mmCIF file of C-alpha atoms and ligand atoms in Angstrom:
data_model
loop_
_atom_site.group_PDB
_atom_site.id
_atom_site.type_symbol
_atom_site.label_atom_id
_atom_site.label_comp_id
_atom_site.label_asym_id
_atom_site.label_seq_id
_atom_site.Cartn_x
_atom_site.Cartn_y
_atom_site.Cartn_z
ATOM 1 C CA MET Q 1 -0.085 -0.319 -0.251
ATOM 2 C CA THR Q 2 1.027 3.728 -0.532
ATOM 3 C CA GLY Q 3 -0.806 5.209 0.968
ATOM 4 C CA GLY Q 4 -1.164 8.359 -0.968
ATOM 5 C CA ARG Q 5 3.136 8.141 -1.137
ATOM 6 C CA GLU Q 6 3.460 7.578 -4.803
ATOM 7 C CA HIS Q 7 6.489 8.133 -6.577
ATOM 8 C CA PRO Q 8 9.142 6.147 -6.850
ATOM 9 C CA MET Q 9 11.282 6.262 -4.026
ATOM 10 C CA LEU Q 10 8.860 7.284 -1.804
ATOM 11 C CA PRO Q 11 9.249 4.334 1.154
ATOM 12 C CA ALA Q 12 5.857 2.503 1.067
ATOM 13 C CA THR Q 13 3.237 2.565 4.433
ATOM 14 C CA ASN Q 14 1.270 -0.655 5.269
ATOM 15 C CA HIS Q 15 -2.115 -0.645 6.886
ATOM 16 C CA ASP Q 16 -1.132 0.389 10.100
ATOM 17 C CA GLU Q 17 1.257 2.996 9.684
ATOM 18 C CA TYR Q 18 -1.513 4.258 6.861
ATOM 19 C CA ALA Q 19 -4.354 4.685 9.533
ATOM 20 C CA GLN Q 20 -1.794 6.619 12.016
ATOM 21 C CA THR Q 21 -1.468 8.551 8.946
ATOM 22 C CA ARG Q 22 -5.039 8.943 8.020
ATOM 23 C CA PHE Q 23 -4.860 10.011 11.749
ATOM 24 C CA LEU Q 24 -2.543 12.430 12.033
ATOM 25 C CA LEU Q 25 -3.619 14.836 9.157
ATOM 26 C CA THR Q 26 -6.972 14.335 10.925
ATOM 27 C CA PHE Q 27 -5.650 15.630 14.478
ATOM 28 C CA LYS Q 28 -3.877 18.443 12.386
ATOM 29 C CA ASN Q 29 -7.352 19.540 10.998
ATOM 30 C CA TYR Q 30 -9.104 19.110 14.171
ATOM 31 C CA ILE Q 31 -5.575 21.673 15.862
ATOM 32 C CA GLN Q 32 -6.115 24.222 13.077
ATOM 33 C CA ASN Q 33 -9.668 24.310 12.522
ATOM 34 C CA GLU Q 34 -10.897 23.712 16.386
ATOM 35 C CA LEU Q 35 -7.929 24.313 19.289
ATOM 36 C CA ASP Q 36 -6.811 27.562 16.631
ATOM 37 C CA PRO Q 37 -9.680 29.505 17.201
ATOM 38 C CA LEU Q 38 -10.231 28.753 20.672
ATOM 39 C CA ASP Q 39 -6.718 29.863 21.903
ATOM 40 C CA LYS Q 40 -7.268 32.907 19.445
ATOM 41 C CA GLU Q 41 -10.228 33.490 21.765
ATOM 42 C CA LEU Q 42 -8.589 32.818 24.915
ATOM 43 C CA VAL Q 43 -5.979 36.225 23.687
ATOM 44 C CA GLU Q 44 -8.669 37.787 22.941
ATOM 45 C CA LYS Q 45 -10.787 37.384 25.718
ATOM 46 C CA VAL Q 46 -9.601 36.436 28.847
ATOM 47 C CA VAL Q 47 -5.358 37.203 28.332
ATOM 48 C CA LYS Q 48 -5.657 40.584 26.072
ATOM 49 C CA PRO Q 49 -8.459 42.695 29.131
ATOM 50 C CA ALA Q 50 -6.076 40.964 31.788
ATOM 51 C CA TYR Q 51 -3.117 42.306 30.564
ATOM 52 C CA GLU Q 52 -4.456 46.099 29.863
ATOM 53 C CA GLN Q 53 -5.476 45.768 33.572
ATOM 54 C CA GLN Q 54 -2.004 45.075 34.598
ATOM 55 C CA ALA Q 55 -0.138 47.471 32.150
ATOM 56 C CA GLY Q 56 -2.511 49.757 31.746
ATOM 57 C CA ARG Q 57 -1.726 49.696 27.913
ATOM 58 C CA PRO Q 58 -3.163 46.943 25.071
ATOM 59 C CA ALA Q 59 -1.478 44.439 24.025
ATOM 60 C CA GLN Q 60 0.873 44.997 21.269
ATOM 61 C CA ALA Q 61 2.898 42.074 20.604
ATOM 62 C CA SER Q 62 3.252 38.652 21.367
ATOM 63 C CA LYS Q 63 5.806 39.353 24.222
ATOM 64 C CA ASP Q 64 3.467 40.582 26.055
ATOM 65 C CA VAL Q 65 1.559 38.283 26.619
ATOM 66 C CA ARG Q 66 3.400 35.315 26.800
ATOM 67 C CA LYS Q 67 3.114 34.909 30.550
ATOM 68 C CA LEU Q 68 -0.390 35.240 30.871
ATOM 69 C CA MET Q 69 -0.871 32.744 28.189
ATOM 70 C CA GLU Q 70 1.440 30.473 29.423
ATOM 71 C CA ALA Q 71 -0.321 29.890 33.035
ATOM 72 C CA GLU Q 72 -3.745 29.283 31.274
ATOM 73 C CA PRO Q 73 -4.276 25.148 31.119
ATOM 74 C CA PHE Q 74 -6.422 25.319 27.364
ATOM 75 C CA HIS Q 75 -2.907 27.030 26.111
ATOM 76 C CA GLN Q 76 -1.013 24.694 27.247
ATOM 77 C CA PHE Q 77 -2.928 21.793 26.061
ATOM 78 C CA TRP Q 78 -2.940 23.664 22.562
ATOM 79 C CA LEU Q 79 1.086 24.017 22.604
ATOM 80 C CA SER Q 80 1.305 20.576 23.299
ATOM 81 C CA SER Q 81 -1.214 19.523 21.414
ATOM 82 C CA LEU Q 82 0.645 20.886 18.416
ATOM 83 C CA ARG Q 83 3.927 19.810 19.382
ATOM 84 C CA HIS Q 84 2.476 16.263 19.732
ATOM 85 C CA GLN Q 85 1.385 15.908 16.648
ATOM 86 C CA GLN Q 86 5.106 17.234 14.871
ATOM 87 C CA ASP Q 87 6.446 14.691 17.239
ATOM 88 C CA LEU Q 88 4.249 11.404 15.593
ATOM 89 C CA MET Q 89 4.716 12.657 12.737
ATOM 90 C CA TRP Q 90 8.254 11.959 13.315
ATOM 91 C CA ASP Q 91 8.187 8.308 14.289
ATOM 92 C CA ASN Q 92 4.850 7.539 11.742
ATOM 93 C CA VAL Q 93 7.076 8.568 8.943
ATOM 94 C CA ALA Q 94 10.243 7.212 10.724
ATOM 95 C CA ASP Q 95 8.260 3.530 11.578
ATOM 96 C CA SER Q 96 8.533 3.433 7.712
ATOM 97 C CA VAL Q 97 11.692 4.562 5.981
ATOM 98 C CA ASP Q 98 13.382 2.108 8.614
ATOM 99 C CA ARG Q 99 11.419 -0.539 7.388
ATOM 100 C CA GLN Q 100 12.170 -0.157 4.562
ATOM 101 C CA LEU Q 101 15.700 0.821 5.077
ATOM 102 C CA ASP Q 102 17.973 -1.142 3.166
ATOM 103 C CA GLU Q 103 15.392 -1.886 -0.173
ATOM 104 C CA LEU Q 104 16.345 2.258 -0.387
ATOM 105 C CA GLN Q 105 19.899 2.121 0.780
ATOM 106 C CA GLU Q 106 19.723 -0.290 -2.008
ATOM 107 C CA LYS Q 107 18.196 2.001 -4.807
ATOM 108 C CA PHE Q 108 20.473 4.267 -4.343
ATOM 109 C CA HIS Q 109 23.547 1.804 -5.227
ATOM 110 C CA ARG Q 110 21.947 0.496 -8.314
ATOM 111 C CA THR Q 111 21.048 4.316 -9.372
ATOM 112 C CA GLU Q 112 22.672 4.560 -12.354
ATOM 113 C CA THR Q 113 22.985 8.834 -13.614
ATOM 114 C CA PRO Q 114 22.291 8.535 -17.579
ATOM 115 C CA LEU Q 115 20.970 12.086 -16.574
ATOM 116 C CA GLY Q 116 22.631 14.460 -13.728
ATOM 117 C CA ASN Q 117 25.158 13.410 -10.938
ATOM 118 C CA LEU Q 118 26.233 13.991 -7.436
ATOM 119 C CA ARG Q 119 28.769 15.546 -5.216
ATOM 120 C CA LEU Q 120 29.104 15.477 -1.159
ATOM 121 C CA ASN Q 121 31.260 17.218 0.141
ATOM 122 C CA PRO Q 122 33.039 14.854 3.528
ATOM 123 C CA ASP Q 123 35.087 18.029 4.538
ATOM 124 C CA MET Q 124 33.024 20.867 4.534
ATOM 125 C CA GLU Q 125 32.231 21.895 8.095
ATOM 126 C CA ILE Q 126 27.622 22.159 9.032
ATOM 127 C CA PRO Q 127 26.505 25.464 9.910
ATOM 128 C CA SER Q 128 25.982 26.379 13.591
ATOM 129 C CA TYR Q 129 22.484 27.188 12.563
ATOM 130 C CA ILE Q 130 22.251 23.800 10.790
ATOM 131 C CA SER Q 131 23.528 21.569 13.314
ATOM 132 C CA ALA Q 132 23.074 23.051 17.197
ATOM 133 C CA PHE Q 133 19.728 21.296 16.887
ATOM 134 C CA ASP Q 134 17.180 18.888 15.256
ATOM 135 C CA ASN Q 135 15.756 21.021 12.426
ATOM 136 C CA HIS Q 136 11.755 21.660 13.179
ATOM 137 C CA ARG Q 137 11.860 18.734 15.975
ATOM 138 C CA MET Q 138 12.899 15.914 13.123
ATOM 139 C CA PRO Q 139 15.542 13.084 14.658
ATOM 140 C CA GLY Q 140 18.797 13.740 13.890
ATOM 141 C CA SER Q 141 17.942 16.907 11.487
ATOM 142 C CA TYR Q 142 19.408 16.653 7.505
ATOM 143 C CA TYR Q 143 22.671 16.043 8.000
ATOM 144 C CA THR Q 144 23.367 12.575 10.142
ATOM 145 C CA GLU Q 145 24.711 9.732 9.454
ATOM 146 C CA LEU Q 146 24.345 6.355 10.743
ATOM 147 C CA ALA Q 147 26.034 4.090 8.247
ATOM 148 C CA ASP Q 148 27.141 4.492 4.780
ATOM 149 C CA ASP Q 149 25.972 5.967 2.301
ATOM 150 C CA ASP Q 150 22.755 7.047 4.566
ATOM 151 C CA LEU Q 151 19.984 8.784 3.222
ATOM 152 C CA ARG Q 152 17.459 8.126 5.675
ATOM 153 C CA ALA Q 153 17.592 11.940 6.531
ATOM 154 C CA GLY Q 154 16.176 12.435 3.119
ATOM 155 C CA ALA Q 155 13.495 9.974 3.204
ATOM 156 C CA LEU Q 156 12.044 11.023 6.097
ATOM 157 C CA PHE Q 157 11.766 14.470 4.916
ATOM 158 C CA ASP Q 158 10.380 12.781 2.044
ATOM 159 C CA GLY Q 159 8.109 10.633 3.574
ATOM 160 C CA ALA Q 160 6.740 13.913 6.309
ATOM 161 C CA ALA Q 161 7.002 16.769 3.596
ATOM 162 C CA ALA Q 162 2.604 15.818 2.954
ATOM 163 C CA LEU Q 163 1.949 15.071 5.895
ATOM 164 C CA TYR Q 164 3.039 18.106 7.119
ATOM 165 C CA HIS Q 165 1.305 20.371 5.084
ATOM 166 C CA VAL Q 166 -2.039 18.320 4.844
ATOM 167 C CA ASN Q 167 -1.767 17.392 1.224
ATOM 168 C CA ARG Q 168 -1.800 21.218 0.464
ATOM 169 C CA ASN Q 169 1.984 22.174 -1.120
ATOM 170 C CA GLY Q 170 1.844 20.006 -4.218
ATOM 171 C CA GLY Q 171 0.307 16.516 -2.379
ATOM 172 C CA THR Q 172 3.148 13.475 -2.083
ATOM 173 C CA MET Q 173 5.222 15.135 -4.454
ATOM 174 C CA ASN Q 174 5.079 18.459 -2.611
ATOM 175 C CA ASP Q 175 6.269 20.899 -5.500
ATOM 176 C CA ALA Q 176 3.911 24.260 -5.223
ATOM 177 C CA ARG Q 177 6.572 25.867 -3.555
ATOM 178 C CA GLY Q 178 8.633 25.036 -6.886
ATOM 179 C CA TRP Q 179 5.515 25.842 -8.752
ATOM 180 C CA THR Q 180 4.885 29.372 -6.883
ATOM 181 C CA MET Q 181 8.193 29.650 -7.420
ATOM 182 C CA ILE Q 182 8.133 29.363 -11.221
ATOM 183 C CA ASP Q 183 4.529 32.455 -11.717
ATOM 184 C CA HIS Q 184 6.956 34.363 -8.829
ATOM 185 C CA ILE Q 185 9.907 34.832 -11.725
ATOM 186 C CA GLU Q 186 7.536 34.910 -15.080
ATOM 187 C CA THR Q 187 5.289 37.749 -13.141
ATOM 188 C CA ARG Q 188 8.157 40.151 -12.063
ATOM 189 C CA PHE Q 189 10.506 38.590 -14.167
ATOM 190 C CA PRO Q 190 9.120 38.422 -17.588
ATOM 191 C CA ASP Q 191 11.529 39.397 -19.955
ATOM 192 C CA LEU Q 192 14.533 37.292 -18.285
ATOM 193 C CA GLY Q 193 13.195 34.201 -20.967
ATOM 194 C CA ALA Q 194 13.982 30.630 -20.446
ATOM 195 C CA PRO Q 195 17.367 29.984 -17.915
ATOM 196 C CA ARG Q 196 20.321 28.749 -19.223
ATOM 197 C CA ARG Q 197 21.524 27.601 -15.930
ATOM 198 C CA VAL Q 198 19.553 27.251 -12.733
ATOM 199 C CA LEU Q 199 20.740 27.364 -8.614
ATOM 200 C CA ASP Q 200 18.463 26.093 -6.293
ATOM 201 C CA MET Q 201 20.435 26.302 -3.165
ATOM 202 C CA GLY Q 202 18.658 24.047 -0.164
ATOM 203 C CA CYS Q 203 17.464 22.066 -2.382
ATOM 204 C CA CYS Q 204 17.119 19.556 0.301
ATOM 205 C CA VAL Q 205 15.495 16.125 -1.729
ATOM 206 C CA GLY Q 206 14.743 18.063 -4.409
ATOM 207 C CA GLN Q 207 10.537 18.839 -4.373
ATOM 208 C CA SER Q 208 10.876 22.539 -5.452
ATOM 209 C CA THR Q 209 14.356 21.547 -7.612
ATOM 210 C CA LEU Q 210 12.488 19.055 -10.155
ATOM 211 C CA THR Q 211 9.654 21.864 -11.446
ATOM 212 C CA TYR Q 212 12.493 23.548 -12.638
ATOM 213 C CA CYS Q 213 13.329 21.045 -14.915
ATOM 214 C CA GLU Q 214 9.841 20.846 -15.791
ATOM 215 C CA LYS Q 215 9.061 24.008 -16.775
ATOM 216 C CA TRP Q 216 12.572 24.478 -18.656
ATOM 217 C CA PRO Q 217 13.600 21.485 -20.050
ATOM 218 C CA ASP Q 218 16.726 22.795 -21.769
ATOM 219 C CA ALA Q 219 18.059 24.834 -18.462
ATOM 220 C CA GLU Q 220 20.906 23.172 -16.931
ATOM 221 C CA VAL Q 221 19.359 22.754 -13.205
ATOM 222 C CA TYR Q 222 22.014 22.993 -10.498
ATOM 223 C CA GLY Q 223 21.062 21.736 -6.523
ATOM 224 C CA ILE Q 224 22.954 22.358 -3.294
ATOM 225 C CA ASP Q 225 22.652 21.181 0.662
ATOM 226 C CA ILE Q 226 24.529 21.151 3.544
ATOM 227 C CA GLY Q 227 22.936 17.424 4.161
ATOM 228 C CA ALA Q 228 24.437 14.608 2.233
ATOM 229 C CA PRO Q 229 21.631 12.136 3.137
ATOM 230 C CA LEU Q 230 19.370 14.438 1.455
ATOM 231 C CA LEU Q 231 21.558 14.795 -1.490
ATOM 232 C CA ARG Q 232 22.188 11.524 -1.906
ATOM 233 C CA TYR Q 233 17.961 10.707 -1.306
ATOM 234 C CA ALA Q 234 17.581 13.624 -3.928
ATOM 235 C CA HIS Q 235 19.908 11.635 -6.722
ATOM 236 C CA ALA Q 236 18.489 8.223 -6.488
ATOM 237 C CA ARG Q 237 14.719 10.288 -6.428
ATOM 238 C CA SER Q 238 15.531 12.335 -9.784
ATOM 239 C CA GLU Q 239 16.970 9.566 -11.818
ATOM 240 C CA ARG Q 240 13.144 8.554 -10.766
ATOM 241 C CA LEU Q 241 11.367 10.855 -11.935
ATOM 242 C CA GLY Q 242 13.833 11.315 -15.418
ATOM 243 C CA ARG Q 243 14.575 14.570 -14.553
ATOM 244 C CA ALA Q 244 18.450 15.908 -14.581
ATOM 245 C CA VAL Q 245 20.187 17.008 -11.831
ATOM 246 C CA HIS Q 246 23.924 17.968 -10.405
ATOM 247 C CA TYR Q 247 23.080 18.125 -6.708
ATOM 248 C CA SER Q 248 26.280 19.079 -4.423
ATOM 249 C CA GLN Q 249 26.974 19.790 -1.306
ATOM 250 C CA GLN Q 250 27.633 23.244 -0.610
ATOM 251 C CA ASN Q 251 27.151 26.506 2.166
ATOM 252 C CA ALA Q 252 25.030 28.572 0.422
ATOM 253 C CA GLU Q 253 27.086 31.469 1.779
ATOM 254 C CA THR Q 254 29.880 29.821 0.057
ATOM 255 C CA THR Q 255 29.565 28.231 -3.031
ATOM 256 C CA ASP Q 256 32.922 27.153 -6.356
ATOM 257 C CA PHE Q 257 30.886 27.509 -9.110
ATOM 258 C CA ASP Q 258 32.294 30.615 -10.946
ATOM 259 C CA ASP Q 259 31.434 34.271 -11.439
ATOM 260 C CA GLY Q 260 28.431 35.240 -13.068
ATOM 261 C CA PHE Q 261 27.705 31.247 -13.946
ATOM 262 C CA PHE Q 262 23.751 31.579 -13.552
ATOM 263 C CA ASP Q 263 21.152 32.998 -14.998
ATOM 264 C CA LEU Q 264 18.629 32.804 -11.899
ATOM 265 C CA VAL Q 265 19.400 31.615 -8.009
ATOM 266 C CA VAL Q 266 16.907 30.701 -6.125
ATOM 267 C CA SER Q 267 15.460 29.499 -2.527
ATOM 268 C CA THR Q 268 12.258 27.834 -1.138
ATOM 269 C CA ALA Q 269 11.981 27.275 2.535
ATOM 270 C CA ALA Q 270 15.989 27.578 3.035
ATOM 271 C CA ILE Q 271 16.598 31.353 4.312
ATOM 272 C CA HIS Q 272 14.709 30.800 7.351
ATOM 273 C CA GLU Q 273 16.639 28.136 8.694
ATOM 274 C CA THR Q 274 19.961 30.453 8.463
ATOM 275 C CA ASN Q 275 20.425 33.383 11.087
ATOM 276 C CA ARG Q 276 20.602 37.559 9.947
ATOM 277 C CA PRO Q 277 24.583 37.074 9.071
ATOM 278 C CA ALA Q 278 24.542 34.006 6.866
ATOM 279 C CA THR Q 279 21.672 35.744 5.454
ATOM 280 C CA GLN Q 280 23.171 38.418 4.180
ATOM 281 C CA ARG Q 281 26.435 36.142 2.821
ATOM 282 C CA ILE Q 282 23.365 34.378 1.370
ATOM 283 C CA PHE Q 283 22.392 37.264 -0.561
ATOM 284 C CA ASP Q 284 26.031 38.560 -1.677
ATOM 285 C CA GLU Q 285 26.748 35.054 -2.561
ATOM 286 C CA CYS Q 286 23.413 34.854 -5.371
ATOM 287 C CA HIS Q 287 24.828 38.152 -6.818
ATOM 288 C CA ARG Q 288 29.000 36.717 -7.508
ATOM 289 C CA LEU Q 289 27.024 33.845 -9.182
ATOM 290 C CA LEU Q 290 24.579 35.883 -11.014
ATOM 291 C CA ARG Q 291 25.303 36.959 -14.962
ATOM 292 C CA PRO Q 292 24.272 40.924 -14.778
ATOM 293 C CA GLY Q 293 20.289 40.727 -15.535
ATOM 294 C CA GLY Q 294 19.989 37.521 -13.701
ATOM 295 C CA VAL Q 295 17.658 37.426 -11.189
ATOM 296 C CA MET Q 296 17.714 35.746 -7.584
ATOM 297 C CA ALA Q 297 14.511 34.861 -5.714
ATOM 298 C CA HIS Q 298 13.871 33.770 -2.087
ATOM 299 C CA LEU Q 299 10.702 32.063 -0.867
ATOM 300 C CA GLU Q 300 10.028 31.851 2.311
ATOM 301 C CA VAL Q 301 7.002 30.655 4.927
ATOM 302 C CA PRO Q 302 3.876 33.861 5.008
ATOM 303 C CA VAL Q 303 4.869 35.366 8.325
ATOM 304 C CA ARG Q 304 6.015 38.797 8.812
ATOM 305 C CA TYR Q 305 5.525 39.940 12.358
ATOM 306 C CA ALA Q 306 4.145 43.001 11.306
ATOM 307 C CA ASP Q 307 1.826 41.980 9.109
ATOM 308 C CA LEU Q 308 0.216 40.044 12.390
ATOM 309 C CA GLY Q 309 -2.072 40.467 15.375
ATOM 310 C CA VAL Q 310 -1.226 39.402 18.519
ATOM 311 C CA TRP Q 311 -2.426 35.883 18.705
ATOM 312 C CA GLU Q 312 -0.303 34.390 14.669
ATOM 313 C CA GLN Q 313 2.964 35.987 16.751
ATOM 314 C CA ILE Q 314 1.828 33.647 18.879
ATOM 315 C CA ARG Q 315 1.352 30.749 16.265
ATOM 316 C CA ALA Q 316 4.665 32.409 14.825
ATOM 317 C CA ASP Q 317 6.606 31.829 18.149
ATOM 318 C CA TRP Q 318 5.930 28.265 19.088
ATOM 319 C CA GLU Q 319 7.722 27.549 15.145
ATOM 320 C CA SER Q 320 10.562 29.270 16.871
ATOM 321 C CA GLN Q 321 10.865 28.562 20.399
ATOM 322 C CA VAL Q 322 9.103 24.917 20.587
ATOM 323 C CA ASN Q 323 9.261 23.270 17.315
ATOM 324 C CA ASN Q 324 12.740 24.012 16.827
ATOM 325 C CA GLU Q 325 12.726 26.363 13.946
ATOM 326 C CA PRO Q 326 14.517 29.476 16.326
ATOM 327 C CA TYR Q 327 15.121 31.646 13.133
ATOM 328 C CA ILE Q 328 11.665 31.523 12.442
ATOM 329 C CA ALA Q 329 11.610 35.159 14.784
ATOM 330 C CA GLY Q 330 14.615 36.787 13.355
ATOM 331 C CA MET Q 331 14.281 35.974 9.676
ATOM 332 C CA ALA Q 332 10.171 36.968 9.514
ATOM 333 C CA ARG Q 333 11.102 39.924 10.624
ATOM 334 C CA LEU Q 334 14.261 41.433 8.480
ATOM 335 C CA ASP Q 335 13.546 43.610 5.885
ATOM 336 C CA LEU Q 336 15.136 41.019 3.738
ATOM 337 C CA ALA Q 337 14.744 43.635 0.652
ATOM 338 C CA ALA Q 338 16.507 45.828 2.853
ATOM 339 C CA MET Q 339 19.538 43.357 2.973
ATOM 340 C CA ALA Q 340 18.705 42.381 -0.838
ATOM 341 C CA GLU Q 341 20.069 46.506 -1.887
ATOM 342 C CA LYS Q 342 22.852 46.118 0.348
ATOM 343 C CA SER Q 343 24.559 42.912 -1.559
ATOM 344 C CA GLY Q 344 23.813 45.143 -4.870
ATOM 345 C CA PHE Q 345 20.532 44.024 -6.451
ATOM 346 C CA ARG Q 346 18.232 46.109 -8.249
ATOM 347 C CA ASP Q 347 14.692 46.104 -8.546
ATOM 348 C CA VAL Q 348 13.601 44.801 -5.172
ATOM 349 C CA ALA Q 349 10.817 43.752 -4.187
ATOM 350 C CA ALA Q 350 9.122 41.741 -0.796
ATOM 351 C CA GLY Q 351 5.753 40.325 -0.741
ATOM 352 C CA TYR Q 352 3.342 37.557 -0.689
ATOM 353 C CA HIS Q 353 2.527 35.215 -3.645
ATOM 354 C CA TRP Q 354 -0.136 33.400 -3.682
ATOM 355 C CA GLN Q 355 0.946 29.395 -4.195
ATOM 356 C CA VAL Q 356 0.440 27.477 -7.220
ATOM 357 C CA PRO Q 357 -1.580 25.388 -7.281
ATOM 358 C CA GLY Q 358 -3.192 27.630 -5.170
ATOM 359 C CA PHE Q 359 -5.655 26.363 -2.732
ATOM 360 C CA ILE Q 360 -8.111 29.645 -2.042
ATOM 361 C CA PRO Q 361 -10.062 30.412 -4.809
ATOM 362 C CA GLY Q 362 -10.239 33.884 -6.818
ATOM 363 C CA ARG Q 363 -5.837 34.708 -5.346
ATOM 364 C CA SER Q 364 -3.190 34.370 -7.845
ATOM 365 C CA GLY Q 365 -0.484 36.751 -8.024
ATOM 366 C CA PHE Q 366 1.978 39.141 -6.351
ATOM 367 C CA GLU Q 367 0.587 41.593 -3.327
ATOM 368 C CA THR Q 368 2.543 43.833 -0.739
ATOM 369 C CA GLU Q 369 0.161 43.607 2.090
ATOM 370 C CA GLY Q 370 -0.228 41.037 4.564
ATOM 371 C CA GLY Q 371 -4.041 39.426 5.509
ATOM 372 C CA PRO Q 372 -6.417 41.212 6.578
ATOM 373 C CA ASN Q 373 -6.539 42.424 10.437
ATOM 374 C CA GLY Q 374 -3.505 40.503 11.276
ATOM 375 C CA THR Q 375 -4.429 37.437 10.234
ATOM 376 C CA LEU Q 376 -1.423 35.017 8.600
ATOM 377 C CA LYS Q 377 -2.004 35.487 4.897
ATOM 378 C CA ILE Q 378 -2.440 31.482 4.727
ATOM 379 C CA GLY Q 379 -2.181 30.409 0.873
ATOM 380 C CA SER Q 380 0.509 32.187 0.684
ATOM 381 C CA TRP Q 381 4.771 32.493 0.132
ATOM 382 C CA TYR Q 382 6.617 34.983 0.714
ATOM 383 C CA MET Q 383 8.976 36.469 -1.960
ATOM 384 C CA VAL Q 384 12.061 38.881 -2.070
ATOM 385 C CA SER Q 385 12.702 39.181 -6.102
ATOM 386 C CA ALA Q 386 15.611 41.797 -7.108
ATOM 387 C CA VAL Q 387 17.695 41.755 -10.377
ATOM 388 C CA ARG Q 388 21.615 41.388 -10.496
HETATM 389 C C1 LIG E 415 12.836 23.603 5.375
HETATM 390 S S1 LIG E 415 13.904 22.781 3.794
HETATM 391 C C2 LIG E 415 13.130 23.541 2.414
HETATM 392 C C3 LIG E 415 13.826 22.170 0.433
HETATM 393 C C4 LIG E 415 13.118 22.834 -0.663
HETATM 394 N N1 LIG E 415 13.882 23.455 -0.548
HETATM 395 C C5 LIG E 415 11.887 22.960 -0.856
HETATM 396 O O1 LIG E 415 11.313 23.681 -1.242
HETATM 397 O O2 LIG E 415 11.160 21.197 -0.274
HETATM 398 C C6 LIG E 415 15.630 23.767 3.830
HETATM 399 C C7 LIG E 415 16.531 23.275 3.474
HETATM 400 O O3 LIG E 415 17.631 24.520 2.980
HETATM 401 C C8 LIG E 415 18.961 23.684 4.173
HETATM 402 N N2 LIG E 415 20.029 24.520 4.117
HETATM 403 C C9 LIG E 415 19.714 25.391 5.092
HETATM 404 N N3 LIG E 415 21.151 26.107 5.232
HETATM 405 C C10 LIG E 415 22.011 25.793 4.049
HETATM 406 C C11 LIG E 415 23.067 26.789 3.845
HETATM 407 N N4 LIG E 415 23.671 27.476 4.149
HETATM 408 N N5 LIG E 415 23.372 26.194 2.721
HETATM 409 C C12 LIG E 415 22.716 25.680 2.169
HETATM 410 N N6 LIG E 415 21.578 24.734 2.341
HETATM 411 C C13 LIG E 415 21.058 25.604 4.061
HETATM 412 C C14 LIG E 415 18.208 22.245 4.724
HETATM 413 O O4 LIG E 415 19.194 21.631 5.054
HETATM 414 C C15 LIG E 415 17.328 21.960 4.187
HETATM 415 O O5 LIG E 415 17.406 20.529 3.263
#
């Protein structure tokens, strides 16, 4: 049984694993549809008025009400429900990955390379913003290797991605970020045309990367990441899906490609895992790697503290403080457009691009304003893009 996880590298689920997957999807929806509104009501009706009485001014940010919220039993229940569903998700996928790990490793060893290639660098230092903790509570994170040619982290990430996004990010291919990136490039930079060389920074298992191969079949597509197990899996996955990608293990802050080698350099959901100095170095590196007139674009989670109400900030804080995504809160406060200009880019813009394929009827394209009344702009991704 594939349980809806359908491509040649994805570990299949057996009956019990699939039943648990269905439970977890229901649990995630229950939290979003039932518990989130109650937690928000608690902030609006109980905690904000209590704060105002105590402080003599209205609460303006999540930090104002954090202590009061954490003393509330319902909020404690909400916090731990979110944490448990995240941990159960990794456990669920790990069960099917570990049951089939030998088979997956065997698939990697049998992967011939008629299309793309794989270049690993065991001497590459994992940056501390990745190595210091297990990102989004994924046991072992992106880089842990327990055996020769280990690809477990890649299989774990790929197996969990659709579940994490409640199937809204392109289903089992999890490639909506890539299609959204393409739509953004076509919307903002129609004169770029079909790029000859594309670099995907923080490509992970290549979910977004493959959309660039599909969209621009004549382009040379490159993917870099810090995690060797991800890249082994990405390589085997791409080859089995018939796509040519040149994967290499590199830190996006400093790569070994020549100056001006690329027409387009992109990343999807990678910047929020780095810190401020690293983000600036990545923008500098994009500038170095692009030919004059080439385009840089980074797609991010649609979380901007300046655009969010108090409860929405509390939800974003959960990602940072509980879900081991400590740099989201920083990235969501950075002026990414100013940083791109500092790296020498022109025609810089930052804003929200509606996801492709979308799941909010009637919403498409690029907009600079946030959601109404401080709500999260669900169904969009935050973009910063610019011309070299
Ligand atoms: C959440 S995943 C995003 C995956 C993929 N881009 C997508 O859209 O599905 C973030 C990826 O960025 C990678 N990453 C973080 N910092 C990096 C850096 N400095 N250089 C290269 N990759 C990095 C991580 O290893 C991870 O694979």
